[in-house]
């Protein structure tokens, strides 16, 4: 791939008013490093289908999408893109695009149908991923593997609530990770433990709009459960990282890390210290929540401790020591990013179930200025300047090479377009061009180390029509 393919002029922005057009910078032909890798990404539940094929077990998403009444517009991933049965032709399609990398996730319940460390292995599921990896390598495409992209086996949720039991989940996830390292690690050289732990914690266990659908309204506790879930993820990630570093990395010579999602936040009133602090606090509640323990080997950000008090779990001295020893092993920062928002400090004390740092986020600032042109999703606006700032924020804070593991957007009115109109997706091309320009500027003007860019998504997958709350960072990513 080449950045030139993403060049486009202002006149291609369709269905966006002139005032928005005028605010978009021109896309310049800027270089990217010769070693820069180009890829695409998917998630198992959203593309594979074959939901109950060849011995695969049920995941929480299989359960969630079949609830009655439906919470997913009557749609499910039983078939999705049928990648499980059409894998070979999908790889040929990728090869025709010239991609360097395919980032995919392994469906935990496809290889361990019941999920647990004492449960039987499904060799047909193992065979599918072996075949996928081999097929990718035959086409000179590097496999980048995500171990967990939201689809915990229903068996573990039924046994002990999955993430709600830190000790049990940590042990089962390490077992699952070790199985993957042992079966696939001779060919897979880059591993991702969890995709978007913020979404697992908040959208799965606070608002309940994603699987497993827990909230105070559905029998959960939105005041405490998200923080328990996040704590579990951090410790499970660390266990898998330690297992890889100790028992597999010396011979397999790969690397491992995690993918964190996040918007960038600008202050609602740039002249106000209160709102500037709110923007920083929102980033810490969103990204620092996981980034500080994992990449810095330290406790949660101070603003989280100050607001949440006893609701935020404590790390034991042994766990903090493990975090400190594990931090250097996380050799890259996986970044999922789509848009930027304004952050406004709220005047009243935070609600007991607040998860934002007592911050209201939105597209408009105190002067009535809108952040950027609207895409096909109400929460996603074209904001490349914020992307560049987030690259800098992450680099300055964590000093890890960044891989943009997801980025993309839907075009305005896409669901009402004909096939021909949808294929002429000039708005999306323009979005890519601007965001790649932001990467170039971050690298060459700011000194940020960015190693690669993976487009979300390879295919128009299951999830694009699920009604999510406006702060959701991707559709569904």
CSV table of C-alpha atoms in Angstrom, one decimal:
chain,number,residue,atom,x,y,z
A,1,UNK,CA,0.0,0.0,0.0
A,2,UNK,CA,1.1,3.6,-0.6
A,3,UNK,CA,-0.1,6.8,1.0
A,4,UNK,CA,-0.7,8.2,-2.5
A,5,UNK,CA,-3.8,6.1,-2.9
A,6,UNK,CA,-5.4,8.0,-0.1
A,7,UNK,CA,-4.9,11.5,-1.6
A,8,UNK,CA,-8.1,13.4,-2.4
A,9,UNK,CA,-9.4,16.9,-2.7
A,10,UNK,CA,-12.0,18.8,-0.6
A,11,UNK,CA,-14.6,18.5,-3.4
A,12,UNK,CA,-15.1,14.8,-2.7
A,13,UNK,CA,-16.7,15.3,0.7
A,14,UNK,CA,-20.3,14.5,0.0
A,15,UNK,CA,-23.3,15.5,2.1
A,16,UNK,CA,-21.1,17.7,4.3
A,17,UNK,CA,-21.9,21.4,4.5
A,18,UNK,CA,-19.4,23.9,3.1
A,19,UNK,CA,-18.4,25.3,6.5
A,20,UNK,CA,-17.2,21.8,7.5
A,21,UNK,CA,-15.4,21.4,4.3
A,22,UNK,CA,-13.5,24.6,4.7
A,23,UNK,CA,-12.2,23.4,8.1
A,24,UNK,CA,-10.6,20.3,6.7
A,25,UNK,CA,-6.9,20.6,5.8
A,26,UNK,CA,-5.7,19.5,2.4
A,27,UNK,CA,-4.1,16.1,2.2
A,28,UNK,CA,-0.4,16.4,1.4
A,29,UNK,CA,1.8,13.8,0.0
A,30,UNK,CA,4.0,13.1,3.0
A,31,UNK,CA,6.2,10.1,3.4
A,32,UNK,CA,5.9,7.2,5.8
A,33,UNK,CA,8.9,5.1,6.9
A,34,UNK,CA,9.9,2.3,4.5
A,35,UNK,CA,9.4,-0.2,7.4
A,36,UNK,CA,5.8,1.0,8.0
A,37,UNK,CA,3.4,-1.9,7.9
A,38,UNK,CA,-0.1,-1.8,6.3
A,39,UNK,CA,-2.8,-4.1,7.4
A,40,UNK,CA,-6.5,-4.7,8.1
A,41,UNK,CA,-8.3,-6.1,11.2
A,42,UNK,CA,-11.3,-8.1,12.1
A,43,UNK,CA,-12.9,-9.8,15.2
A,44,UNK,CA,-13.9,-13.5,15.3
A,45,UNK,CA,-17.5,-13.1,16.2
A,46,UNK,CA,-18.1,-10.3,13.7
A,47,UNK,CA,-16.8,-12.2,10.6
A,48,UNK,CA,-16.4,-15.9,11.2
A,49,UNK,CA,-20.0,-17.2,11.4
A,50,UNK,CA,-20.0,-20.9,11.9
A,51,UNK,CA,-21.3,-20.1,15.3
A,52,UNK,CA,-22.1,-23.7,16.2
A,53,UNK,CA,-20.1,-25.5,13.5
A,54,UNK,CA,-17.4,-28.2,14.1
A,55,UNK,CA,-17.7,-28.3,17.8
A,56,UNK,CA,-17.5,-24.6,18.6
A,57,UNK,CA,-19.0,-23.7,22.0
A,58,UNK,CA,-21.2,-20.8,22.8
A,59,UNK,CA,-19.8,-17.4,23.7
A,60,UNK,CA,-21.4,-14.5,25.6
A,61,UNK,CA,-22.1,-12.9,22.2
A,62,UNK,CA,-23.9,-16.0,20.9
A,63,UNK,CA,-26.1,-15.6,24.0
A,64,UNK,CA,-26.5,-11.8,23.8
A,65,UNK,CA,-27.5,-11.7,20.2
A,66,UNK,CA,-30.3,-14.3,20.7
A,67,UNK,CA,-32.0,-12.6,23.7
A,68,UNK,CA,-35.7,-12.1,23.4
A,69,UNK,CA,-36.6,-9.2,23.1
A,70,UNK,CA,-33.5,-8.6,20.9
A,71,UNK,CA,-30.9,-6.1,22.0
A,72,UNK,CA,-29.1,-6.2,18.6
A,73,UNK,CA,-31.9,-5.2,16.2
A,74,UNK,CA,-32.7,-8.9,15.6
A,75,UNK,CA,-29.3,-9.5,14.1
A,76,UNK,CA,-26.6,-12.0,15.2
A,77,UNK,CA,-23.3,-13.4,14.1
A,78,UNK,CA,-24.4,-17.0,13.3
A,79,UNK,CA,-23.3,-16.5,9.7
A,80,UNK,CA,-21.8,-13.0,9.6
A,81,UNK,CA,-19.3,-12.9,6.7
A,82,UNK,CA,-19.0,-16.7,6.8
A,83,UNK,CA,-15.2,-16.3,7.1
A,84,UNK,CA,-15.0,-19.7,8.8
A,85,UNK,CA,-16.1,-21.3,5.5
A,86,UNK,CA,-14.7,-18.7,3.1
A,87,UNK,CA,-11.3,-18.1,4.7
A,88,UNK,CA,-9.2,-19.0,1.7
A,89,UNK,CA,-11.0,-16.6,-0.7
A,90,UNK,CA,-10.8,-13.9,2.0
A,91,UNK,CA,-7.0,-14.3,2.2
A,92,UNK,CA,-6.8,-14.0,-1.6
A,93,UNK,CA,-8.8,-10.9,-1.4
A,94,UNK,CA,-6.4,-9.4,1.2
A,95,UNK,CA,-3.4,-10.4,-0.9
A,96,UNK,CA,-5.0,-8.5,-3.9
A,97,UNK,CA,-5.0,-5.4,-1.7
A,98,UNK,CA,-1.3,-5.7,-1.0
A,99,UNK,CA,-1.7,-5.8,2.8
A,100,UNK,CA,1.3,-6.7,5.0
A,101,UNK,CA,-0.6,-7.7,8.1
A,102,UNK,CA,-3.9,-9.3,9.0
A,103,UNK,CA,-5.0,-8.8,12.6
A,104,UNK,CA,-7.6,-11.3,13.6
A,105,UNK,CA,-8.9,-12.7,16.8
A,106,UNK,CA,-9.2,-16.3,18.0
A,107,UNK,CA,-12.6,-17.4,19.2
A,108,UNK,CA,-11.9,-18.8,22.6
A,109,UNK,CA,-14.9,-21.1,22.5
A,110,UNK,CA,-13.9,-22.4,19.1
A,111,UNK,CA,-10.8,-24.1,20.5
A,112,UNK,CA,-12.0,-24.6,24.1
A,113,UNK,CA,-15.8,-24.9,23.8
A,114,UNK,CA,-16.4,-24.7,27.6
A,115,UNK,CA,-13.4,-22.4,28.1
A,116,UNK,CA,-11.8,-23.7,31.3
A,117,UNK,CA,-8.4,-25.1,32.0
A,118,UNK,CA,-9.8,-28.5,32.7
A,119,UNK,CA,-12.0,-28.6,29.7
A,120,UNK,CA,-11.5,-30.5,26.4
A,121,UNK,CA,-9.8,-29.0,23.4
A,122,UNK,CA,-11.6,-28.8,20.1
A,123,UNK,CA,-9.0,-29.9,17.5
A,124,UNK,CA,-11.2,-28.8,14.6
A,125,UNK,CA,-11.1,-25.3,15.9
A,126,UNK,CA,-7.3,-25.5,16.3
A,127,UNK,CA,-7.1,-26.8,12.7
A,128,UNK,CA,-9.1,-23.7,11.4
A,129,UNK,CA,-6.6,-21.3,12.8
A,130,UNK,CA,-3.6,-23.3,11.7
A,131,UNK,CA,-5.0,-23.3,8.2
A,132,UNK,CA,-5.7,-19.5,8.4
A,133,UNK,CA,-2.2,-18.8,9.6
A,134,UNK,CA,-0.6,-21.0,7.0
A,135,UNK,CA,-2.7,-19.5,4.2
A,136,UNK,CA,-1.7,-16.0,5.3
A,137,UNK,CA,2.0,-16.8,5.3
A,138,UNK,CA,1.7,-18.4,1.9
A,139,UNK,CA,0.4,-15.1,0.6
A,140,UNK,CA,3.2,-13.1,2.4
A,141,UNK,CA,0.7,-11.7,5.0
A,142,UNK,CA,1.8,-11.5,8.6
A,143,UNK,CA,-0.7,-12.9,11.1
A,144,UNK,CA,-1.2,-10.6,14.1
A,145,UNK,CA,-3.3,-12.5,16.7
A,146,UNK,CA,-5.7,-11.0,19.3
A,147,UNK,CA,-6.5,-13.6,22.0
A,148,UNK,CA,-9.6,-11.9,23.3
A,149,UNK,CA,-12.0,-9.7,21.3
A,150,UNK,CA,-15.0,-9.6,23.6
A,151,UNK,CA,-16.2,-13.2,23.3
A,152,UNK,CA,-15.6,-15.1,26.5
A,153,UNK,CA,-17.0,-18.7,26.5
A,154,UNK,CA,-20.5,-18.7,28.0
A,155,UNK,CA,-19.4,-21.7,30.1
A,156,UNK,CA,-17.1,-19.5,32.1
A,157,UNK,CA,-19.7,-16.8,32.5
A,158,UNK,CA,-22.1,-19.4,33.8
A,159,UNK,CA,-19.6,-21.0,36.2
A,160,UNK,CA,-18.2,-17.9,37.9
A,161,UNK,CA,-19.2,-14.7,36.1
A,162,UNK,CA,-16.0,-14.7,34.0
A,163,UNK,CA,-14.3,-11.3,34.6
A,164,UNK,CA,-16.1,-10.9,37.9
A,165,UNK,CA,-13.9,-13.6,39.5
A,166,UNK,CA,-10.4,-12.4,39.1
A,167,UNK,CA,-8.6,-15.6,40.4
A,168,UNK,CA,-10.6,-18.0,38.2
A,169,UNK,CA,-10.6,-15.9,35.1
A,170,UNK,CA,-6.9,-15.1,35.3
A,171,UNK,CA,-6.0,-18.8,35.5
A,172,UNK,CA,-8.4,-19.8,32.7
A,173,UNK,CA,-7.1,-17.0,30.4
A,174,UNK,CA,-3.5,-17.9,31.0
A,175,UNK,CA,-4.4,-21.5,30.1
A,176,UNK,CA,-6.1,-20.4,26.9
A,177,UNK,CA,-3.1,-18.1,26.0
A,178,UNK,CA,-0.6,-20.9,26.6
A,179,UNK,CA,-2.6,-23.2,24.4
A,180,UNK,CA,-2.5,-20.6,21.6
A,181,UNK,CA,1.2,-19.9,22.1
A,182,UNK,CA,2.0,-23.6,21.9
A,183,UNK,CA,-0.1,-24.4,18.9
A,184,UNK,CA,0.4,-21.2,16.8
A,185,UNK,CA,3.4,-19.4,18.2
A,186,UNK,CA,6.0,-21.0,15.9
A,187,UNK,CA,4.4,-18.9,13.1
A,188,UNK,CA,2.7,-16.0,15.0
A,189,UNK,CA,5.3,-13.4,16.0
A,190,UNK,CA,3.0,-10.7,17.3
A,191,UNK,CA,0.3,-11.3,20.0
A,192,UNK,CA,-2.3,-9.0,21.5
A,193,UNK,CA,-3.9,-10.2,24.8
A,194,UNK,CA,-7.1,-8.1,25.0
A,195,UNK,CA,-8.9,-5.8,22.6
A,196,UNK,CA,-10.3,-2.6,24.2
A,197,UNK,CA,-10.6,-3.5,27.9
A,198,UNK,CA,-12.5,-0.2,28.4
A,199,UNK,CA,-15.3,-1.5,26.2
A,200,UNK,CA,-15.4,-4.9,28.0
A,201,UNK,CA,-15.6,-3.1,31.4
A,202,UNK,CA,-17.9,-0.1,30.6
A,203,UNK,CA,-20.1,-1.3,27.8
A,204,UNK,CA,-20.3,-4.9,29.0
A,205,UNK,CA,-20.6,-4.2,32.7
A,206,UNK,CA,-21.8,-0.6,33.2
A,207,UNK,CA,-24.2,0.5,30.5
A,208,UNK,CA,-24.8,-3.1,29.5
A,209,UNK,CA,-25.3,-2.3,25.8
A,210,UNK,CA,-22.8,-5.0,24.8
A,211,UNK,CA,-22.4,-8.6,25.9
A,212,UNK,CA,-22.8,-9.8,28.6
A,213,UNK,CA,-25.2,-6.9,29.1
A,214,UNK,CA,-24.7,-6.3,32.8
A,215,UNK,CA,-25.7,-3.1,34.5
A,216,UNK,CA,-27.6,-2.0,37.6
A,217,UNK,CA,-30.8,-2.4,35.6
A,218,UNK,CA,-30.1,-6.0,34.7
A,219,UNK,CA,-28.9,-7.4,38.0
A,220,UNK,CA,-25.3,-6.1,38.0
A,221,UNK,CA,-23.8,-3.2,39.9
A,222,UNK,CA,-22.6,-0.3,37.7
A,223,UNK,CA,-20.9,1.4,40.6
A,224,UNK,CA,-18.4,-1.4,41.2
A,225,UNK,CA,-18.4,-4.1,38.6
A,226,UNK,CA,-16.7,-2.1,35.8
A,227,UNK,CA,-13.7,-1.5,38.0
A,228,UNK,CA,-13.5,-5.1,39.1
A,229,UNK,CA,-13.6,-6.2,35.5
A,230,UNK,CA,-10.9,-3.8,34.5
A,231,UNK,CA,-8.7,-5.1,37.4
A,232,UNK,CA,-9.2,-8.7,36.3
A,233,UNK,CA,-8.2,-7.8,32.7
A,234,UNK,CA,-5.0,-6.1,33.8
A,235,UNK,CA,-4.0,-9.1,35.9
A,236,UNK,CA,-5.0,-11.7,33.3
A,237,UNK,CA,-3.1,-9.7,30.7
A,238,UNK,CA,0.0,-9.7,32.9
A,239,UNK,CA,-0.3,-13.4,33.6
A,240,UNK,CA,-0.3,-14.1,29.9
A,241,UNK,CA,2.6,-11.8,29.2
A,242,UNK,CA,4.7,-13.5,31.9
A,243,UNK,CA,3.8,-16.9,30.5
A,244,UNK,CA,4.9,-15.9,27.0
A,245,UNK,CA,8.1,-14.2,28.2
A,246,UNK,CA,9.1,-17.1,30.3
A,247,UNK,CA,8.1,-20.2,28.4
A,248,UNK,CA,7.7,-19.2,24.7
A,249,UNK,CA,9.4,-15.9,23.7
A,250,UNK,CA,13.0,-17.3,24.1
A,251,UNK,CA,12.4,-19.8,21.3
A,252,UNK,CA,9.5,-18.2,19.3
A,253,UNK,CA,11.1,-14.7,19.2
A,254,UNK,CA,7.8,-12.9,19.0
A,255,UNK,CA,6.4,-10.0,21.0
A,256,UNK,CA,3.2,-9.3,23.0
A,257,UNK,CA,1.1,-6.4,24.2
A,258,UNK,CA,-2.5,-5.1,24.5
A,259,UNK,CA,-4.8,-2.9,22.4
A,260,UNK,CA,-6.3,0.2,24.1
A,261,UNK,CA,-9.0,2.3,22.5
A,262,UNK,CA,-9.7,5.9,23.2
A,263,UNK,CA,-11.0,9.2,21.8
A,264,UNK,CA,-8.8,12.3,22.2
A,265,UNK,CA,-10.4,15.1,24.3
A,266,UNK,CA,-10.1,18.8,23.8
A,267,UNK,CA,-11.4,21.2,26.6
A,268,UNK,CA,-14.9,22.4,26.1
A,269,UNK,CA,-13.5,25.9,27.0
A,270,UNK,CA,-9.8,26.1,26.1
A,271,UNK,CA,-9.5,29.2,28.3
A,272,UNK,CA,-10.6,27.5,31.4
A,273,UNK,CA,-8.2,25.6,33.6
A,274,UNK,CA,-11.2,23.6,35.0
A,275,UNK,CA,-12.1,22.3,31.5
A,276,UNK,CA,-8.5,21.7,30.5
A,277,UNK,CA,-8.1,19.5,33.6
A,278,UNK,CA,-11.4,17.7,32.7
A,279,UNK,CA,-10.0,16.8,29.3
A,280,UNK,CA,-6.9,15.4,30.9
A,281,UNK,CA,-8.9,13.6,33.5
A,282,UNK,CA,-11.1,12.0,30.8
A,283,UNK,CA,-8.0,10.6,29.1
A,284,UNK,CA,-6.8,9.2,32.3
A,285,UNK,CA,-10.2,7.5,33.1
A,286,UNK,CA,-10.3,6.1,29.6
A,287,UNK,CA,-6.7,5.2,28.6
A,288,UNK,CA,-4.6,5.7,31.8
A,289,UNK,CA,-6.9,3.3,33.6
A,290,UNK,CA,-5.2,0.4,31.8
A,291,UNK,CA,-2.1,2.1,30.3
A,292,UNK,CA,-0.6,3.2,33.6
A,293,UNK,CA,-0.5,-0.3,35.3
A,294,UNK,CA,0.4,-2.2,32.1
A,295,UNK,CA,3.0,0.1,30.5
A,296,UNK,CA,4.3,2.0,33.5
A,297,UNK,CA,4.0,-0.8,36.1
A,298,UNK,CA,2.2,1.5,38.6
A,299,UNK,CA,-1.1,2.1,40.3
A,300,UNK,CA,-4.2,3.5,38.6
A,301,UNK,CA,-4.1,7.3,37.8
A,302,UNK,CA,-4.5,9.5,40.9
A,303,UNK,CA,-7.7,11.1,39.7
A,304,UNK,CA,-9.3,7.7,39.5
A,305,UNK,CA,-8.2,6.9,43.1
A,306,UNK,CA,-9.4,10.3,44.3
A,307,UNK,CA,-12.9,9.9,42.8
A,308,UNK,CA,-13.6,6.2,43.1
A,309,UNK,CA,-12.1,5.5,46.5
A,310,UNK,CA,-12.8,2.0,47.7
A,311,UNK,CA,-14.8,1.1,44.6
A,312,UNK,CA,-11.5,0.9,42.7
A,313,UNK,CA,-9.7,-2.3,43.6
A,314,UNK,CA,-6.2,-2.2,45.2
A,315,UNK,CA,-3.2,-4.0,43.8
A,316,UNK,CA,-1.4,-6.1,46.3
A,317,UNK,CA,2.4,-5.6,46.8
A,318,UNK,CA,3.0,-8.8,44.9
A,319,UNK,CA,0.8,-7.7,42.0
A,320,UNK,CA,2.5,-4.3,41.8
A,321,UNK,CA,5.8,-6.1,41.7
A,322,UNK,CA,4.5,-8.3,38.9
A,323,UNK,CA,3.3,-5.2,37.0
A,324,UNK,CA,6.7,-3.5,37.3
A,325,UNK,CA,8.5,-6.6,36.0
A,326,UNK,CA,6.0,-7.1,33.2
A,327,UNK,CA,5.8,-3.5,32.0
A,328,UNK,CA,9.0,-3.7,29.8
A,329,UNK,CA,7.7,-6.9,28.1
A,330,UNK,CA,4.8,-5.0,26.5
A,331,UNK,CA,6.9,-4.0,23.5
A,332,UNK,CA,4.3,-1.9,21.5
A,333,UNK,CA,1.2,0.1,22.2
A,334,UNK,CA,-1.8,-1.0,20.1
A,335,UNK,CA,-4.1,2.0,19.5
A,336,UNK,CA,-7.7,1.8,18.3
A,337,UNK,CA,-8.9,5.4,17.6
A,338,UNK,CA,-11.6,7.0,15.6
A,339,UNK,CA,-12.5,10.5,16.7
A,340,UNK,CA,-12.1,13.5,19.1
A,341,UNK,CA,-14.6,15.1,21.5
A,342,UNK,CA,-14.8,18.1,23.7
A,343,UNK,CA,-14.7,17.5,27.5
A,344,UNK,CA,-16.7,19.7,29.9
A,345,UNK,CA,-16.2,19.5,33.6
A,346,UNK,CA,-19.5,18.9,35.4
A,347,UNK,CA,-20.4,21.4,38.2
A,348,UNK,CA,-22.0,18.9,40.6
A,349,UNK,CA,-20.3,16.0,42.4
A,350,UNK,CA,-20.1,12.8,40.4
A,351,UNK,CA,-22.9,10.2,40.5
A,352,UNK,CA,-22.0,7.0,42.3
A,353,UNK,CA,-21.9,5.1,39.0
A,354,UNK,CA,-20.0,7.8,37.1
A,355,UNK,CA,-17.2,6.3,34.9
A,356,UNK,CA,-16.0,9.4,33.1
A,357,UNK,CA,-14.2,11.4,35.8
A,358,UNK,CA,-17.3,13.6,36.2
A,359,UNK,CA,-16.9,14.8,32.6
A,360,UNK,CA,-19.5,15.4,29.9
A,361,UNK,CA,-18.3,14.8,26.4
A,362,UNK,CA,-19.7,16.0,23.1
A,363,UNK,CA,-19.1,17.4,19.6
A,364,UNK,CA,-19.6,21.1,20.4
A,365,UNK,CA,-17.5,23.5,22.5
A,366,UNK,CA,-18.5,26.6,24.6
A,367,UNK,CA,-18.4,28.8,21.5
A,368,UNK,CA,-20.8,26.5,19.6
A,369,UNK,CA,-18.0,25.2,17.3
A,370,UNK,CA,-18.5,21.6,16.1
A,371,UNK,CA,-15.6,19.3,16.3
A,372,UNK,CA,-15.6,18.2,12.6
A,373,UNK,CA,-17.6,16.8,9.7
A,374,UNK,CA,-20.0,14.0,10.7
A,375,UNK,CA,-19.5,10.5,9.4
A,376,UNK,CA,-22.2,7.8,9.1
A,377,UNK,CA,-22.2,7.4,12.9
A,378,UNK,CA,-23.5,10.1,15.3
A,379,UNK,CA,-20.5,9.9,17.6
A,380,UNK,CA,-17.7,9.8,14.9
A,381,UNK,CA,-16.5,13.0,13.4
A,382,UNK,CA,-13.5,13.6,11.1
A,383,UNK,CA,-10.9,15.0,13.5
A,384,UNK,CA,-7.3,14.2,12.3
A,385,UNK,CA,-5.8,16.9,14.5
A,386,UNK,CA,-7.0,15.2,17.6
A,387,UNK,CA,-5.5,11.9,16.3
A,388,UNK,CA,-2.1,13.5,16.0
A,389,UNK,CA,-2.4,14.9,19.5
A,390,UNK,CA,-3.4,11.5,20.9
A,391,UNK,CA,-0.4,9.9,19.2
A,392,UNK,CA,1.7,12.4,21.0
A,393,UNK,CA,-0.1,11.9,24.4
A,394,UNK,CA,0.4,8.2,24.3
A,395,UNK,CA,4.0,8.4,23.1
A,396,UNK,CA,4.9,11.0,25.8
A,397,UNK,CA,3.3,9.0,28.5
A,398,UNK,CA,4.3,5.4,27.7
A,399,UNK,CA,7.2,5.6,25.3
A,400,UNK,CA,6.2,2.5,23.3
A,401,UNK,CA,6.2,2.2,19.5
A,402,UNK,CA,2.6,2.7,18.4
A,403,UNK,CA,0.7,0.4,16.1
A,404,UNK,CA,-2.6,1.8,15.0
A,405,UNK,CA,-4.6,-1.4,15.3
A,406,UNK,CA,-7.9,0.0,14.2
A,407,UNK,CA,-9.0,3.2,12.4
A,408,UNK,CA,-11.7,3.9,9.9
A,409,UNK,CA,-15.2,5.4,9.5
A,410,UNK,CA,-18.6,4.8,7.8
A,411,UNK,CA,-19.7,7.2,5.1
A,412,UNK,CA,-22.7,9.6,5.7
A,413,UNK,CA,-25.9,8.0,4.5
A,414,UNK,CA,-24.2,4.7,3.7
A,415,UNK,CA,-27.1,2.5,4.8
A,416,UNK,CA,-29.3,4.2,2.2
A,417,UNK,CA,-26.9,4.0,-0.7
A,418,UNK,CA,-27.0,1.8,-3.7
A,419,UNK,CA,-24.1,-0.7,-4.1
A,420,UNK,CA,-22.5,1.6,-6.7
A,421,UNK,CA,-22.8,4.6,-4.5
A,422,UNK,CA,-21.4,2.8,-1.5
A,423,UNK,CA,-18.4,1.5,-3.5
A,424,UNK,CA,-17.6,5.1,-4.5
A,425,UNK,CA,-16.7,5.8,-0.9
A,426,UNK,CA,-14.9,9.1,-1.3
A,427,UNK,CA,-15.8,10.3,2.2
A,428,UNK,CA,-14.0,7.3,3.7
A,429,UNK,CA,-11.0,7.8,1.4
A,430,UNK,CA,-10.8,11.4,2.5
A,431,UNK,CA,-10.9,10.3,6.2
A,432,UNK,CA,-8.1,7.8,5.6
A,433,UNK,CA,-6.0,10.4,3.8
A,434,UNK,CA,-6.3,12.9,6.6
A,435,UNK,CA,-5.6,10.4,9.4
A,436,UNK,CA,-2.5,9.0,7.5
A,437,UNK,CA,-1.4,12.6,7.1
A,438,UNK,CA,-1.7,13.0,10.9
A,439,UNK,CA,0.5,9.9,11.4
A,440,UNK,CA,3.2,11.3,9.0
A,441,UNK,CA,3.2,14.6,10.9
A,442,UNK,CA,3.4,12.9,14.2
A,443,UNK,CA,6.4,10.8,13.0
A,444,UNK,CA,8.4,13.5,11.2
A,445,UNK,CA,7.4,16.7,13.0
A,446,UNK,CA,6.8,15.4,16.5
A,447,UNK,CA,9.2,12.4,16.8
A,448,UNK,CA,6.5,9.9,17.6
A,449,UNK,CA,7.4,6.3,16.7
A,450,UNK,CA,4.4,4.8,14.8
A,451,UNK,CA,5.1,1.4,13.2
A,452,UNK,CA,2.0,0.5,11.4
A,453,UNK,CA,-1.7,1.1,10.5
A,454,UNK,CA,-4.5,-1.4,10.3
A,455,UNK,CA,-7.8,-0.4,8.7
A,456,UNK,CA,-11.0,-1.3,10.5
A,457,UNK,CA,-12.4,-3.4,8.9
A,458,UNK,CA,-11.6,-5.9,6.2
A,459,UNK,CA,-15.3,-6.5,5.5
A,460,UNK,CA,-18.6,-4.8,6.3
A,461,UNK,CA,-19.1,-7.1,9.3
A,462,UNK,CA,-21.7,-7.9,11.9
A,463,UNK,CA,-22.1,-5.1,14.3
A,464,UNK,CA,-22.4,-2.0,12.2
A,465,UNK,CA,-26.1,-1.6,12.9
A,466,UNK,CA,-26.1,-2.3,16.6
A,467,UNK,CA,-27.6,0.7,18.4
A,468,UNK,CA,-24.8,1.9,20.8
A,469,UNK,CA,-24.6,4.8,23.1
A,470,UNK,CA,-22.8,7.9,21.6
A,471,UNK,CA,-19.6,7.4,23.5
A,472,UNK,CA,-18.9,4.1,21.9
A,473,UNK,CA,-15.5,4.2,20.2
A,474,UNK,CA,-16.1,2.0,17.2
A,475,UNK,CA,-18.9,0.4,15.2
A,476,UNK,CA,-18.6,-2.3,16.8
A,477,UNK,CA,-14.8,-2.7,16.9
